[in-house]
Coordinates of C-alpha atoms in Angstrom, one line a residue:
L1 CA 14.9 4.6 4.6
A2 CA 15.8 4.5 8.2
V3 CA 19.1 5.7 10.4
T4 CA 19.7 5.3 14.2
P5 CA 22.1 7.4 16.3
A6 CA 23.1 4.0 17.8
D7 CA 25.3 3.9 14.7
P8 CA 25.7 6.6 12.2
D9 CA 27.3 4.5 9.4
L10 CA 24.3 2.1 9.2
V11 CA 21.6 2.9 6.8
Y12 CA 18.3 0.6 6.2
V13 CA 16.5 0.8 2.8
L14 CA 13.0 -0.9 2.8
A15 CA 11.9 -2.2 -0.7
G16 CA 8.8 -3.4 -2.3
E17 CA 7.7 -4.8 -5.7
Q18 CA 6.2 -2.4 -8.3
S19 CA 4.2 -5.3 -10.0
D20 CA 2.3 -6.8 -7.1
G21 CA 3.4 -5.0 -4.0
A22 CA 5.1 -7.8 -2.5
Y23 CA 8.3 -7.5 -0.2
K24 CA 11.3 -7.0 -2.3
G25 CA 13.7 -6.8 0.6
L26 CA 15.5 -5.0 3.5
Y27 CA 18.9 -3.6 2.3
R28 CA 21.7 -2.7 4.8
S29 CA 24.7 -0.5 4.5
I30 CA 27.4 -0.5 7.2
N31 CA 29.4 2.3 5.5
G32 CA 26.9 5.3 5.3
G33 CA 25.1 4.3 2.2
V34 CA 28.4 3.7 0.1
S35 CA 27.2 0.3 -0.6
F36 CA 24.3 -1.9 0.4
S37 CA 23.8 -5.5 0.9
L38 CA 20.4 -7.5 0.7
T39 CA 19.5 -8.6 4.4
S40 CA 16.4 -10.4 3.9
D41 CA 13.7 -10.9 1.2
S42 CA 11.1 -13.0 3.0
P43 CA 8.7 -13.4 4.7
N44 CA 6.6 -11.3 2.7
L45 CA 6.2 -8.1 5.2
F46 CA 3.7 -6.5 2.9
G47 CA 1.3 -9.3 2.4
Y48 CA -2.1 -9.9 4.4
E49 CA -1.1 -13.2 6.2
E50 CA 0.3 -13.0 9.5
D51 CA 3.1 -15.7 8.9
G52 CA 4.1 -13.6 5.6
S53 CA 3.5 -16.7 3.6
D54 CA 1.1 -15.3 0.9
S55 CA 2.3 -13.3 -2.4
G56 CA 1.5 -9.8 -3.4
G57 CA 0.7 -7.0 -1.0
Q58 CA 0.5 -3.3 -0.2
S59 CA 4.1 -1.9 -0.2
W60 CA 3.0 0.8 -2.4
Y61 CA 1.2 2.1 0.4
D62 CA 2.0 0.2 3.6
M63 CA 5.7 0.8 4.2
A64 CA 6.8 2.2 7.5
L65 CA 10.4 1.5 8.8
A66 CA 11.9 2.3 12.0
V67 CA 15.2 1.4 13.8
D68 CA 15.8 1.3 17.5
Q69 CA 17.8 4.4 18.8
V70 CA 19.8 2.3 21.3
D71 CA 20.1 -1.3 19.5
P72 CA 20.6 -0.9 15.7
E73 CA 19.9 -4.6 15.4
V74 CA 16.2 -3.8 16.2
V75 CA 14.3 -3.0 13.0
L76 CA 10.5 -2.6 12.9
V77 CA 8.3 -2.6 9.7
G78 CA 4.7 -1.4 9.7
G79 CA 2.3 -2.5 6.9
I80 CA -0.7 -4.4 6.9
N81 CA 1.2 -6.3 10.0
V82 CA 3.6 -5.2 12.4
W83 CA 7.0 -7.1 11.9
R84 CA 10.2 -7.0 14.3
S85 CA 13.5 -8.3 13.7
D86 CA 16.3 -8.3 16.3
D87 CA 19.2 -9.4 14.1
G88 CA 19.2 -6.2 11.7
G89 CA 16.4 -7.5 9.4
A90 CA 17.8 -11.0 8.7
N91 CA 14.9 -13.1 10.6
W92 CA 11.3 -11.4 11.3
H93 CA 8.4 -12.2 13.6
E94 CA 5.0 -10.7 13.3
V95 CA 4.1 -8.7 16.5
S96 CA 0.5 -7.0 15.9
G97 CA -0.6 -8.8 18.8
N98 CA -3.7 -7.3 20.4
L99 CA -3.8 -4.3 18.0
P100 CA -7.6 -3.6 17.1
S101 CA -6.6 -3.7 13.3
D102 CA -3.6 -4.9 11.3
F103 CA -3.6 -2.5 8.7
G104 CA -1.7 0.8 8.0
F105 CA 0.9 1.6 10.5
P106 CA 3.1 4.6 11.1
I107 CA 5.7 3.1 13.5
E108 CA 8.2 4.6 16.0
V109 CA 10.8 3.4 18.5
H110 CA 11.2 5.4 21.6
A111 CA 14.5 7.2 21.8
H112 CA 15.6 5.9 25.2
E113 CA 13.4 2.5 25.6
P114 CA 14.1 0.2 22.9
E115 CA 11.4 -2.2 23.8
T116 CA 8.6 0.6 23.4
I117 CA 7.3 1.0 20.3
Y118 CA 4.2 3.4 19.1
V119 CA 1.8 2.7 16.1
V120 CA -1.3 4.2 14.8
P121 CA -3.5 1.6 13.0
I122 CA -6.4 2.4 10.6
K123 CA -9.6 0.3 10.0
S124 CA -8.7 -1.4 6.5
D125 CA -7.4 -0.8 3.1
S126 CA -10.7 0.6 2.0
E127 CA -11.5 2.8 5.2
H128 CA -8.6 4.8 6.0
F129 CA -9.6 6.2 9.4
P130 CA -9.0 4.7 13.1
P131 CA -11.3 2.0 14.2
D132 CA -14.5 2.8 15.7
G133 CA -13.9 6.5 14.8
K134 CA -11.5 6.7 17.9
L135 CA -8.0 8.1 17.2
R136 CA -5.6 6.1 19.3
V137 CA -2.0 5.8 19.9
Y138 CA -0.9 2.1 20.6
R139 CA 2.0 1.8 22.7
S140 CA 3.8 -1.6 23.2
R141 CA 6.4 -1.8 26.3
S142 CA 7.3 -5.5 25.4
G143 CA 8.8 -5.0 22.0
G144 CA 5.5 -5.7 20.4
D145 CA 4.1 -8.5 22.4
E146 CA 1.3 -6.6 23.9
W147 CA -0.4 -3.1 23.1
E148 CA -2.2 -0.5 25.2
A149 CA -4.2 2.3 23.7
L150 CA -3.2 5.9 24.6
T151 CA -6.1 8.2 24.2
N152 CA -5.9 11.2 26.6
G153 CA -6.5 14.4 24.6
L154 CA -7.2 12.5 21.5
P155 CA -10.8 12.4 19.8
Q156 CA -12.8 9.3 20.7
R157 CA -15.8 9.7 18.7
D158 CA -16.6 10.5 15.1
C159 CA -12.8 10.8 14.2
Y160 CA -12.2 10.0 10.7
V161 CA -8.6 11.0 9.9
N162 CA -5.6 9.2 9.1
V163 CA -2.0 9.6 10.3
L164 CA 0.6 8.9 7.4
R165 CA 3.7 6.8 7.8
D166 CA 6.1 10.0 7.8
A167 CA 4.0 12.1 10.1
M168 CA 5.0 10.3 13.2
A169 CA 8.3 11.0 15.0
V170 CA 10.0 10.5 18.4
D171 CA 12.6 12.8 19.7
Q172 CA 16.0 12.4 21.5
L173 CA 15.2 14.9 24.4
S174 CA 12.7 13.0 26.8
S175 CA 13.9 10.2 29.1

């Protein structure tokens, strides 16, 4: 579930298949949740393939959804890969780029900079900790095309923790 102050009547719901963990669809309401319509049901945003062509996936585990705070048409999904839509979820492109892992993303969009995205990757579906035991928040200032590691003040050795999807947030106060 995701909302944005850019349009208080807009509500997005992300759904996955119970049976195999594949992408079921992105649903969108333009009337505050009174009714929803299916926006897309492909590519498979929860699968392992970077083009979304596979079946199955991990929607039961990897399901992070964020909406831009300024442009409500920009929607991001974090899972095994990071996906971006610039048209309210109708079309998607993969933006994992140069991240050190393509797994397990809490994801957020900066409150005042719509092209700035933050993610925290983990190593794999069987090793739920940061790559190389170094906790890093990755930031993209290009809408997901390129990523940089933010490490100042974070443990950079022997760090075997996990940041869950709902444990990451941005605020509206900073500019």
